[in-house]
PDB file of C-alpha atoms and ligand atoms in Angstrom:
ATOM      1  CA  UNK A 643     101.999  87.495  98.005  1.00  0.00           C
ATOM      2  CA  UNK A 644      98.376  86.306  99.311  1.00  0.00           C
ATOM      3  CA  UNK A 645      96.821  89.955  98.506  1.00  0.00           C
ATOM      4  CA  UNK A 646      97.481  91.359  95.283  1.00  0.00           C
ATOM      5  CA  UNK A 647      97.448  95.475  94.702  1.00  0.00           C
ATOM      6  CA  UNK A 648      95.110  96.241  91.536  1.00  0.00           C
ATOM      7  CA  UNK A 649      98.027  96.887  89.099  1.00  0.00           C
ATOM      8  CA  UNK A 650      99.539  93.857  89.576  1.00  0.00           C
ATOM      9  CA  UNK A 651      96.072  91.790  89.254  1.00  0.00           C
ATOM     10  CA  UNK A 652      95.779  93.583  85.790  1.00  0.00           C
ATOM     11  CA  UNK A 653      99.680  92.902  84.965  1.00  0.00           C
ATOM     12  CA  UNK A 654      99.026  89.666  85.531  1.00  0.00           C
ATOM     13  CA  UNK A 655      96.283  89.148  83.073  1.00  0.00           C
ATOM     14  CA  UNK A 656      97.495  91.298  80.100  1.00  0.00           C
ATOM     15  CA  UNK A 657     101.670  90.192  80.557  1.00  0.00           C
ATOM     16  CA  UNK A 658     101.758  86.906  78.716  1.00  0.00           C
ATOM     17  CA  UNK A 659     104.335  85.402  80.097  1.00  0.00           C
ATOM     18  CA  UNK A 660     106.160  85.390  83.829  1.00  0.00           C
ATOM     19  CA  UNK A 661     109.500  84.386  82.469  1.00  0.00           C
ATOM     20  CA  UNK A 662     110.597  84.366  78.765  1.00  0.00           C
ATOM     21  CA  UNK A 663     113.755  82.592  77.744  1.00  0.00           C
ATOM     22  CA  UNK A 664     114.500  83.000  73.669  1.00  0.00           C
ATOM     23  CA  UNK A 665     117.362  80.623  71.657  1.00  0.00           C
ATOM     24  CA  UNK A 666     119.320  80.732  74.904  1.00  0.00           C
ATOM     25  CA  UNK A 667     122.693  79.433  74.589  1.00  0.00           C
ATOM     26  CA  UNK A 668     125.298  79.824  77.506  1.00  0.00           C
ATOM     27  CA  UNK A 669     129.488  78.556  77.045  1.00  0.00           C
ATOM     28  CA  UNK A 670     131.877  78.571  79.846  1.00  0.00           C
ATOM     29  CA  UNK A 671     135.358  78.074  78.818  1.00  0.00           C
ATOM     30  CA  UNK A 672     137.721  76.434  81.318  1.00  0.00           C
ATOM     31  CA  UNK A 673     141.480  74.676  81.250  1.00  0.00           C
ATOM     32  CA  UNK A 674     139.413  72.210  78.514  1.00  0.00           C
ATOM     33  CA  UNK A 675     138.401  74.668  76.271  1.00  0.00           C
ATOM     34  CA  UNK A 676     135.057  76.141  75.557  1.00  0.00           C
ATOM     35  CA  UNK A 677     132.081  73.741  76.900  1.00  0.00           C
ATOM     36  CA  UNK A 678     128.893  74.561  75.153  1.00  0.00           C
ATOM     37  CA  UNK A 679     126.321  74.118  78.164  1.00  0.00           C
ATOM     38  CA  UNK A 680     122.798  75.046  76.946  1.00  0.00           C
ATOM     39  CA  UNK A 681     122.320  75.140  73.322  1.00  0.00           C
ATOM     40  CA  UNK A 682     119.057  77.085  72.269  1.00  0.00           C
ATOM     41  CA  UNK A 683     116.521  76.611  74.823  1.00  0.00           C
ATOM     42  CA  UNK A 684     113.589  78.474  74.066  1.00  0.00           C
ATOM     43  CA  UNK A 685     110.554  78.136  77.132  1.00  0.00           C
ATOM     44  CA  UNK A 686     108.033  80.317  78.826  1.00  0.00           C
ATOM     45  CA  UNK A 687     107.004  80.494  82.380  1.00  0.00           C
ATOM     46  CA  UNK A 688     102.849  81.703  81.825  1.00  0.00           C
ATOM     47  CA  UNK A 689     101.548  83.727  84.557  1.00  0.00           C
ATOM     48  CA  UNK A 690     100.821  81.445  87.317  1.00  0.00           C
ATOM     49  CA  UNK A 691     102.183  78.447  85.662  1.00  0.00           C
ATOM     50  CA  UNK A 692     104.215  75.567  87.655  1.00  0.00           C
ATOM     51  CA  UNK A 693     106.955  74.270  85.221  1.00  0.00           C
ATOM     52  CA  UNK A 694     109.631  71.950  86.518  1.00  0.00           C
ATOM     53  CA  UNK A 695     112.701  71.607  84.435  1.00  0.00           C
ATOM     54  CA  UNK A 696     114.093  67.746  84.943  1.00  0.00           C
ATOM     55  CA  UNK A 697     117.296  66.948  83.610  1.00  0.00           C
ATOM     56  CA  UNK A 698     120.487  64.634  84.522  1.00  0.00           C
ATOM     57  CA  UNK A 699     123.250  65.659  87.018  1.00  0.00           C
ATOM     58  CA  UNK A 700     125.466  68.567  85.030  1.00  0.00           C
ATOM     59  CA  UNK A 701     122.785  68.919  82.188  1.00  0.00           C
ATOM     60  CA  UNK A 702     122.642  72.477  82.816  1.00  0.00           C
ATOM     61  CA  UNK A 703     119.751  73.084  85.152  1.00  0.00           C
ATOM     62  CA  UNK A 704     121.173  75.227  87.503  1.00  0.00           C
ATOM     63  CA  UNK A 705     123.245  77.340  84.800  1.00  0.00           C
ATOM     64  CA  UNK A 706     119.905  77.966  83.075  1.00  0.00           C
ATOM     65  CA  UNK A 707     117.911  78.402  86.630  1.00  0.00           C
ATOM     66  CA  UNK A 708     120.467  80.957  87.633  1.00  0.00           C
ATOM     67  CA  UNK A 709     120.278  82.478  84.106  1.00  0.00           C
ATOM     68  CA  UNK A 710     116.621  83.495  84.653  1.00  0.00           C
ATOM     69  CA  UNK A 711     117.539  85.250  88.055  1.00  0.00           C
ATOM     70  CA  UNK A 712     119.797  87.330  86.513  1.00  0.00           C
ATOM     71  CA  UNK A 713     122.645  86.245  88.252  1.00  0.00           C
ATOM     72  CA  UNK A 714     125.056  85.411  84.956  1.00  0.00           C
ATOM     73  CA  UNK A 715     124.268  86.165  81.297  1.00  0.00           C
ATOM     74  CA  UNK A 716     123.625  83.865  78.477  1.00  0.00           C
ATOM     75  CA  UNK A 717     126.253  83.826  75.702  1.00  0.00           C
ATOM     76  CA  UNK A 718     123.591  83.829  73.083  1.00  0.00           C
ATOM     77  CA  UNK A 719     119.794  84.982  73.441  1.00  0.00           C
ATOM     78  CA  UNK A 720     117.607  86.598  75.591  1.00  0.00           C
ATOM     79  CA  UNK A 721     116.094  86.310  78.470  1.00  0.00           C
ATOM     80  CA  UNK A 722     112.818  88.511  80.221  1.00  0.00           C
ATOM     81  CA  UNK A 723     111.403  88.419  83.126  1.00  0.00           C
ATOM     82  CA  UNK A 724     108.065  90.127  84.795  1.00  0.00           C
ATOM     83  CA  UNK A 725     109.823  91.847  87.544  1.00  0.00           C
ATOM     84  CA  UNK A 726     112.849  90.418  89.610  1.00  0.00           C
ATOM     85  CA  UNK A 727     112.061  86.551  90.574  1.00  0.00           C
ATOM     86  CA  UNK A 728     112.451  85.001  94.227  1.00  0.00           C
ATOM     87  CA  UNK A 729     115.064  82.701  94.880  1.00  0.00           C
ATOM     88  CA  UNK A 730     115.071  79.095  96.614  1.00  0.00           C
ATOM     89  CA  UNK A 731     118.238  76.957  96.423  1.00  0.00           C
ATOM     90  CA  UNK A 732     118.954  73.568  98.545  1.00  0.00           C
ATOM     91  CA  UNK A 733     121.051  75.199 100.616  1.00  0.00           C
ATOM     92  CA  UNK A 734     117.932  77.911 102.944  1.00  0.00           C
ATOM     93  CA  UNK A 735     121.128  80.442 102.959  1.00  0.00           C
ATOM     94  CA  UNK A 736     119.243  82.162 106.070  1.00  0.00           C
ATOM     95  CA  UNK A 737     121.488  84.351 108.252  1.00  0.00           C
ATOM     96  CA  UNK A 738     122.378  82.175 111.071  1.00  0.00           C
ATOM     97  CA  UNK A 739     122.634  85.447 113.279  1.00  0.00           C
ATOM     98  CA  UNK A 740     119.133  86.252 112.583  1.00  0.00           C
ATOM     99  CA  UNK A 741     115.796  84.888 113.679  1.00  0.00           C
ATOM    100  CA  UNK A 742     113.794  82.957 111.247  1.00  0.00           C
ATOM    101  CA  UNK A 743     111.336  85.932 111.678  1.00  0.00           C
ATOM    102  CA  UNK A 744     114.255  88.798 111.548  1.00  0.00           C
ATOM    103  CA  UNK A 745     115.275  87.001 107.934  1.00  0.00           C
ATOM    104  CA  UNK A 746     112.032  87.299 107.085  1.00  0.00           C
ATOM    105  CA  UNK A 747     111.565  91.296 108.239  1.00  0.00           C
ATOM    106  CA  UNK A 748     114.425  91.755 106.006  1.00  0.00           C
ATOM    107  CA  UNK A 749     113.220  90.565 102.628  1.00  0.00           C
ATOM    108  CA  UNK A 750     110.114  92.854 103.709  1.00  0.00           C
ATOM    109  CA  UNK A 751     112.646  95.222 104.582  1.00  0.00           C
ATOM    110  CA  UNK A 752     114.563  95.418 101.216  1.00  0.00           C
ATOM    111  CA  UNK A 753     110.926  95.224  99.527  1.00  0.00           C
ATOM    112  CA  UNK A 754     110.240  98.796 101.029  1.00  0.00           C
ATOM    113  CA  UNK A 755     108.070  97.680 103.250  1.00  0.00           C
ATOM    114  CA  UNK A 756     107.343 100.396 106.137  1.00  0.00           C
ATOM    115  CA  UNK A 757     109.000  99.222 109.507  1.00  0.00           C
ATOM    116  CA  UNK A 758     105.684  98.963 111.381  1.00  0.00           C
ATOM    117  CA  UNK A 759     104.264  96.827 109.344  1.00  0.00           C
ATOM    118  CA  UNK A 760     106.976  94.106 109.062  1.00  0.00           C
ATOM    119  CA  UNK A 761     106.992  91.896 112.187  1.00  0.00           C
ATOM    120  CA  UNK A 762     102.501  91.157 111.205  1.00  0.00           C
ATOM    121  CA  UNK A 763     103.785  90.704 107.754  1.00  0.00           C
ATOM    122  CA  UNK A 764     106.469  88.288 108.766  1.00  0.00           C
ATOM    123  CA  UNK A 765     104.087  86.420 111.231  1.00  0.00           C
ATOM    124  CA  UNK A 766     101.212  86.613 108.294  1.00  0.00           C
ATOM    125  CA  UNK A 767     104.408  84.082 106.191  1.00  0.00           C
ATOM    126  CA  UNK A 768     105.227  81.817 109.211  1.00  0.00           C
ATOM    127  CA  UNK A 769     101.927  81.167 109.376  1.00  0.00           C
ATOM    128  CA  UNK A 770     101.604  80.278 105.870  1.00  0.00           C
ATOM    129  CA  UNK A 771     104.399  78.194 105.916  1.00  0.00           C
ATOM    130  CA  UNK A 772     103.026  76.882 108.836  1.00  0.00           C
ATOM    131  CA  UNK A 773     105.431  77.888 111.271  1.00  0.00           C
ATOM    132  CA  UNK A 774     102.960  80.698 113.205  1.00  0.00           C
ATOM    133  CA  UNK A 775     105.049  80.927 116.841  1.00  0.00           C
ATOM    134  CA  UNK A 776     108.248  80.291 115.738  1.00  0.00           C
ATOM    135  CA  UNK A 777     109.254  84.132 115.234  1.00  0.00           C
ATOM    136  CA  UNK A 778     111.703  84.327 117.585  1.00  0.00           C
ATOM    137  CA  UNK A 779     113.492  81.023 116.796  1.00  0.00           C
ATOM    138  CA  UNK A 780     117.265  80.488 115.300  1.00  0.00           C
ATOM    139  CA  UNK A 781     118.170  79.260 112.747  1.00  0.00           C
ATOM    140  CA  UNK A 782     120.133  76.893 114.767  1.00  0.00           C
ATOM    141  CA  UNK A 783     116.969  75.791 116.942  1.00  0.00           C
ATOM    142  CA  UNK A 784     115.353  74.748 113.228  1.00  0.00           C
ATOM    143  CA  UNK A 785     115.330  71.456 111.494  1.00  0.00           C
ATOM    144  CA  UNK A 786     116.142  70.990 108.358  1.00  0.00           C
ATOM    145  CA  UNK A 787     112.556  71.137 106.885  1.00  0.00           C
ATOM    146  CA  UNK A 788     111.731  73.907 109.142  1.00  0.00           C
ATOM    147  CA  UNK A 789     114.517  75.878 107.387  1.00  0.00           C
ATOM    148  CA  UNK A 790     113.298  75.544 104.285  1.00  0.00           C
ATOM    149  CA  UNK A 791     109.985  76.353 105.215  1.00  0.00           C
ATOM    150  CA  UNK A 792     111.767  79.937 106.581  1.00  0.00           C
ATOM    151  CA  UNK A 793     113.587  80.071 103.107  1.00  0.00           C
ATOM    152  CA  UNK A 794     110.211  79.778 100.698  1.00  0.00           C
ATOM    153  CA  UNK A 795     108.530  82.174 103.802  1.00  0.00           C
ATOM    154  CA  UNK A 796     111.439  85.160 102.684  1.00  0.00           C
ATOM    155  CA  UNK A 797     111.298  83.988  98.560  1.00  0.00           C
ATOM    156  CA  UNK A 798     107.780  84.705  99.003  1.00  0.00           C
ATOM    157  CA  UNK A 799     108.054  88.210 101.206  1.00  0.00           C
ATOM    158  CA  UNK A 800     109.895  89.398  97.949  1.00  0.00           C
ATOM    159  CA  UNK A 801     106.595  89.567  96.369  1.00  0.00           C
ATOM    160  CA  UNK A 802     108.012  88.493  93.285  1.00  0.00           C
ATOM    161  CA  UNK A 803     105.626  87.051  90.537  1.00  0.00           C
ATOM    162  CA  UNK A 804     108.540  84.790  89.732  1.00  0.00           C
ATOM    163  CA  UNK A 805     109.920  81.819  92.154  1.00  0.00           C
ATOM    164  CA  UNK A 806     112.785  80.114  90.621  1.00  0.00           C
ATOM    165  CA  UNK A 807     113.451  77.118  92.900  1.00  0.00           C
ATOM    166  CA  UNK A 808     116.631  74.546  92.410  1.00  0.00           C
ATOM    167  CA  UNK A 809     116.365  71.283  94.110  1.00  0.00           C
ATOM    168  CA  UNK A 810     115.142  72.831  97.523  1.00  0.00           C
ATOM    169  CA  UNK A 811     113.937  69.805  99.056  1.00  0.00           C
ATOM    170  CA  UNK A 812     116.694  67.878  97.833  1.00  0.00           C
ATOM    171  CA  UNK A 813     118.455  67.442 101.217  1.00  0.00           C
ATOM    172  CA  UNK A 814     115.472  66.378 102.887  1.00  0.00           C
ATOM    173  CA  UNK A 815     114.334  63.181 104.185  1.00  0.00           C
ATOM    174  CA  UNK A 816     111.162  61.715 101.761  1.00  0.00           C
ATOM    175  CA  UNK A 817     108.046  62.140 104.853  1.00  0.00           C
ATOM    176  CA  UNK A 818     109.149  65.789 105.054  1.00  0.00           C
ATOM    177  CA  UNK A 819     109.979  66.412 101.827  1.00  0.00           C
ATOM    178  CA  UNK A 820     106.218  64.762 100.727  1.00  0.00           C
ATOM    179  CA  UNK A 821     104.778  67.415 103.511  1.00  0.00           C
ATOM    180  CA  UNK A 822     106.718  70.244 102.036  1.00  0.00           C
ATOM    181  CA  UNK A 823     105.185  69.486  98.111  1.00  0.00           C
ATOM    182  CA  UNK A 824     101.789  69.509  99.738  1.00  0.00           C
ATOM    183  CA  UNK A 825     102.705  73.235 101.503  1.00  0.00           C
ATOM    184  CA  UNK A 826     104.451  74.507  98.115  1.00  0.00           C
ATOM    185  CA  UNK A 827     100.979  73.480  95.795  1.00  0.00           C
ATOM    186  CA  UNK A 828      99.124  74.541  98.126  1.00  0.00           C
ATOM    187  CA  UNK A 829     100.897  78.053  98.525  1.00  0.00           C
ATOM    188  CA  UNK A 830     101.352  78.254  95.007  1.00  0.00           C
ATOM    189  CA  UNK A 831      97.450  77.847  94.218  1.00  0.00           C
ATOM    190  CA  UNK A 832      96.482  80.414  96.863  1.00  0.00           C
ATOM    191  CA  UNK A 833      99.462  83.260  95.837  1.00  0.00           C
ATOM    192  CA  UNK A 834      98.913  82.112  92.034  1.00  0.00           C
ATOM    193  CA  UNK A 835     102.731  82.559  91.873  1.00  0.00           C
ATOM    194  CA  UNK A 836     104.829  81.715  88.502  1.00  0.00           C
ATOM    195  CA  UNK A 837     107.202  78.916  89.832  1.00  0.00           C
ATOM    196  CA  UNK A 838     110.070  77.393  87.757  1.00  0.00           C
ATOM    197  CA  UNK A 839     111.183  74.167  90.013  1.00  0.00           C
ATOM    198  CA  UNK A 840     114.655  72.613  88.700  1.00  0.00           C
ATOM    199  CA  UNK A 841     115.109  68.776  90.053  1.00  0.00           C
ATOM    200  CA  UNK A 842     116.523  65.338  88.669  1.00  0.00           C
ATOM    201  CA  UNK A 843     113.318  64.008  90.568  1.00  0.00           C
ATOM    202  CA  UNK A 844     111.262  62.612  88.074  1.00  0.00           C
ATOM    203  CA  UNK A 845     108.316  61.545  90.826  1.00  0.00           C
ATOM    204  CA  UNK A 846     108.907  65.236  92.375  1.00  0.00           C
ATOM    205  CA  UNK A 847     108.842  66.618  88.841  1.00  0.00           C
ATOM    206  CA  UNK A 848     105.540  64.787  87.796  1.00  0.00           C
ATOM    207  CA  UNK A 849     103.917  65.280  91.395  1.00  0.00           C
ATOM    208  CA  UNK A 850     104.328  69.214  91.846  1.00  0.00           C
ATOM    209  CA  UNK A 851     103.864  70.393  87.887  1.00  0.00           C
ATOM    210  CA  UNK A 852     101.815  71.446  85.380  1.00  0.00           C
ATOM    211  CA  UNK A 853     104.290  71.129  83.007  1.00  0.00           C
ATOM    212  CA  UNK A 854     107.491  69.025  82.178  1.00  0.00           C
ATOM    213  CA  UNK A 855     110.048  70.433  80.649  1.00  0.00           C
ATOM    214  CA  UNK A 856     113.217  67.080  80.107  1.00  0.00           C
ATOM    215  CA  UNK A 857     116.397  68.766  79.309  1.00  0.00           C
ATOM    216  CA  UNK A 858     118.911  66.574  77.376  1.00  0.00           C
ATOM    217  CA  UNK A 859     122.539  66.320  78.328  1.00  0.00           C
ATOM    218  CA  UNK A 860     126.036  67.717  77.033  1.00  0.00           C
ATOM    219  CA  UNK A 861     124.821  70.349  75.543  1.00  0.00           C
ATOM    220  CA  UNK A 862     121.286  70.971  77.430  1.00  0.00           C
ATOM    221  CA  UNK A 863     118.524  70.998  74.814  1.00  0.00           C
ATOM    222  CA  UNK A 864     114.624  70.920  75.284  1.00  0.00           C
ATOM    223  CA  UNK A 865     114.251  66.997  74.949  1.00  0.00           C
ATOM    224  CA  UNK A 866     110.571  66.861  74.993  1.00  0.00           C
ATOM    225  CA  UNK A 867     107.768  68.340  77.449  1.00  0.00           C
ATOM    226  CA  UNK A 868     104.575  66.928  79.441  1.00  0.00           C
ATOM    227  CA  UNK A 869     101.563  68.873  80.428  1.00  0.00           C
ATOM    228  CA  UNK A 870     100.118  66.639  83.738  1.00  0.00           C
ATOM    229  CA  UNK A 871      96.411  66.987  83.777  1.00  0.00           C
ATOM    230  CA  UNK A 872      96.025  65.505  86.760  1.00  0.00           C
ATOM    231  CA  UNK A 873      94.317  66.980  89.542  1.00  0.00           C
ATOM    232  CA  UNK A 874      94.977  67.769  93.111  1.00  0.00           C
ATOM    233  CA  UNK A 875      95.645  67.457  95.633  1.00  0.00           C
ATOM    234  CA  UNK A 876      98.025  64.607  94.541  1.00  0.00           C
ATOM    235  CA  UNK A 877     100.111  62.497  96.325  1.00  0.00           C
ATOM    236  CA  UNK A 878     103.829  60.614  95.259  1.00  0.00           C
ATOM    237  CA  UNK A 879     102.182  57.761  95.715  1.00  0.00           C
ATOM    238  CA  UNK A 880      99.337  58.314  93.293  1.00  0.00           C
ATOM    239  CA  UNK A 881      98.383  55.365  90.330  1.00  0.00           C
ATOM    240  CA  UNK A 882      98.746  58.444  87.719  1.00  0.00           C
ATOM    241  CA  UNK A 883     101.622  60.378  89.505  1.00  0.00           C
ATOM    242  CA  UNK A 884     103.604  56.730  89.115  1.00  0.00           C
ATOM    243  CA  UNK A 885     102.398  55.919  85.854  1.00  0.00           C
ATOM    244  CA  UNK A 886     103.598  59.033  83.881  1.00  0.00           C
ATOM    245  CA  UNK A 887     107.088  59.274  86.414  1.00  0.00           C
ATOM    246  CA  UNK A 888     107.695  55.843  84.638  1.00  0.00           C
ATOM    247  CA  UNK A 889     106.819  57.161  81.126  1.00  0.00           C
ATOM    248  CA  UNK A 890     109.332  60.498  81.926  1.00  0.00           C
ATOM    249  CA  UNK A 891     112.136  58.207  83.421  1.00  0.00           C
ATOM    250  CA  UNK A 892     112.622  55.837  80.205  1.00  0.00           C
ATOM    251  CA  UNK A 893     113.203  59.288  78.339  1.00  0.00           C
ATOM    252  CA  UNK A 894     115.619  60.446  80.872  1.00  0.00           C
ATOM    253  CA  UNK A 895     117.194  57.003  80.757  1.00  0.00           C
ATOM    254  CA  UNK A 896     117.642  57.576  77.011  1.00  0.00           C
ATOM    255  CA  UNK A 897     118.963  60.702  77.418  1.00  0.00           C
ATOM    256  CA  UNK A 898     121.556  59.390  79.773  1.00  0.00           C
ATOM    257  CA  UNK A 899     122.804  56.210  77.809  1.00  0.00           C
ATOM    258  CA  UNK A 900     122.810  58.991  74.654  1.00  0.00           C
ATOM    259  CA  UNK A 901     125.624  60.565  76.472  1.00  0.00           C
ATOM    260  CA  UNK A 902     127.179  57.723  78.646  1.00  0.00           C
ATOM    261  CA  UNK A 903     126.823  59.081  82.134  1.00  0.00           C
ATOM    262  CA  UNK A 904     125.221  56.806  85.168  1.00  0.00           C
TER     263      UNK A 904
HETATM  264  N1  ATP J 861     130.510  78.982  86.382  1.00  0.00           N
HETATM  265  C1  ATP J 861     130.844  77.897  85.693  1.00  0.00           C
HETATM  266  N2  ATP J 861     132.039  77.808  85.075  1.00  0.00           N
HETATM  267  C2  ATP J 861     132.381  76.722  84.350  1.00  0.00           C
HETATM  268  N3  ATP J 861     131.591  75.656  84.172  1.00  0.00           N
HETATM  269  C3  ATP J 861     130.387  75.682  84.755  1.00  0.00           C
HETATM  270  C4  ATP J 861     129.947  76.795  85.551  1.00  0.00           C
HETATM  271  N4  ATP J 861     128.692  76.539  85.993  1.00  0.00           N
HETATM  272  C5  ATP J 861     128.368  75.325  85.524  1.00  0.00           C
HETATM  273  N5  ATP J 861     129.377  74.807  84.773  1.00  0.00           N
HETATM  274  C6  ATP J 861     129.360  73.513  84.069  1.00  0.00           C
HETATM  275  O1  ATP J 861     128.129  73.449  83.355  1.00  0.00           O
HETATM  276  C7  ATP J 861     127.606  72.123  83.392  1.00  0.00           C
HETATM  277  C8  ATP J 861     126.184  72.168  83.927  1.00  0.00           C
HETATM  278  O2  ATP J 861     126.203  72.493  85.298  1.00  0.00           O
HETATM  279  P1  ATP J 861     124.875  72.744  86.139  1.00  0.00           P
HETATM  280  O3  ATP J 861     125.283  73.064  87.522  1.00  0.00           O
HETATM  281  O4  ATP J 861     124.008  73.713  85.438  1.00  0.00           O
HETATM  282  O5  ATP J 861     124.186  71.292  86.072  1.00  0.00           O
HETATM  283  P2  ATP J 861     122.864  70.755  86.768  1.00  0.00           P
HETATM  284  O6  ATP J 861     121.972  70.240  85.692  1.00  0.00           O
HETATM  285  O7  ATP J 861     122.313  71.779  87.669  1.00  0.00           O
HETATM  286  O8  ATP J 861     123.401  69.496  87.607  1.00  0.00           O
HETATM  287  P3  ATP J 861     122.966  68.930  89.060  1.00  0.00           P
HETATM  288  O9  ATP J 861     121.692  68.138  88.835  1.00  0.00           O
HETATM  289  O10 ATP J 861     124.105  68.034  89.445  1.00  0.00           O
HETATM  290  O11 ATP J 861     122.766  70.078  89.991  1.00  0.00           O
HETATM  291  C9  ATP J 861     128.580  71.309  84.224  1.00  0.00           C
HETATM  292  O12 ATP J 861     129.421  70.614  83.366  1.00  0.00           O
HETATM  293  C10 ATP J 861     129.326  72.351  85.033  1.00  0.00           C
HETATM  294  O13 ATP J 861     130.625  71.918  85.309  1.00  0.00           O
HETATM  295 MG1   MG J 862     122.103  71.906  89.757  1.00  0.00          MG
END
């Protein structure tokens, strides 16, 4: 999304919000009953805005990630989005069959995007990703970090204003997965994309955001948020990046002895 078309500069400014979730509650009810999993989360995602959503293991993260994309409905409240929001999970879920270029072509494909145009387009995202020559590679002939890089390429061909991302660089090792934070800010300034990043990462969490939204356990409830002034570029390593993961953790520690987990 590096070149915006008029309209959506100007939905941009006058939409207030990339991703509204009101008094969402969401149940599932298994052998045990009903289990009450989020219990009235109320957030926005502002245009442009890079929220990460921290939370223990099971705490409901991904149930309220894939709430947002539509992909199961909340038992109580509502949820809006502007337009329908790209996708990154920590699996890439590329089509092994297809290039990394080809999986791109088809995002641009299902976007409507004319046939002639797609393979510059899908070069144009390699090249963001910084993966320019590797059109014509497999997705077997990848490494892991390359893969993902392919995977935020095609969430990003969906021109979406919206990228919902849960735990993508969670599989990685820490050098590549420190490279990859530096591509995704960087990316995320220049396409001014909304991004809603779910990890148990406090460091990652802190180091990526502009905002930090802790979600309590058993049921999930807005613990308490952060707004990190800090500037970029930063690094994982940085004085205020460490001080304020520290301040984050002994909250999420709390949270965790609250409901007895490890
Ligand atoms: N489709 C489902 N049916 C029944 N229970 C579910 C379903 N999806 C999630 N749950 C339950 O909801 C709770 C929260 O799960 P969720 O996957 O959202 O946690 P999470 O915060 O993403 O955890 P993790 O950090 O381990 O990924 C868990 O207890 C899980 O078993
Ligand atoms: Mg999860």
């Amino acid at each position: 999304m590096a070149t915006l078309t008029k309209d959506q500069a100007e939905d941009r400014t006058t939409v207030g919000h990339s991703a509204r979730i009101e008094h969402v509650s969401k149940s599932f009810t298994g052998p045990a009953g009903r289990q009450l999993v989020l219990d009235d989360i109320t957030l926005d995602v502002a245009p442009g805005e890079f929220v990460t959503l921290l939370g223990a293991s099971g705490c409901g993260k991904s149930t309220l990630l894939n709430l947002v994309a539509g992909l199961d409905a909340p038992t109580a409240g509502t949820i809006t989005t502007h337009g329908r929001p790209a996708l990154m999970f920590q699996e890439h879920a590329l089509f092994p069959w297809l290039t990394a270029g080809k999986n791109i072509e088809l995002a641009l494909r299902l976007r409507g995007v004319a046939k002639s145009e797609r393979r510059t387009e899908a070069e144009r995202l390699l090249e963001l990703v910084r993966l320019g020559g590797s059109y014509g590679k497999r997705v077997h002939e990848l490494s892991g970090g390359m893969r993902q890089r392919v995977a935020l390429a095609r969430a990003i061909a969906q021109d979406s204003q919206l990228l919902l991302m849960d735990e993508p660089f969670a599989a990685l090792d820490a050098i590549t997965r420190d490279v990859l934070h530096g591509e995704l800010t960087r990316i995320w300034r220049e396409t001014q994309l909304s991004v809603l990043f779910v990890t148990h990462n406090v460091r990652e969490a802190v180091r990526l955001a502009e905002r930090v939204v802790l979600l309590s356990s058993r049921p999930g409830r807005i613990a308490r948020e952060w707004t990190v002034g800090i500037e970029h570029p930063r690094r994982i390593e940085d004085t205020a990046v460490a001080e304020l993961s520290v301040e984050i953790t002994e909250e999420l520690r709390g949270e965790i002895r609250r409901h007895g987990q490890h």
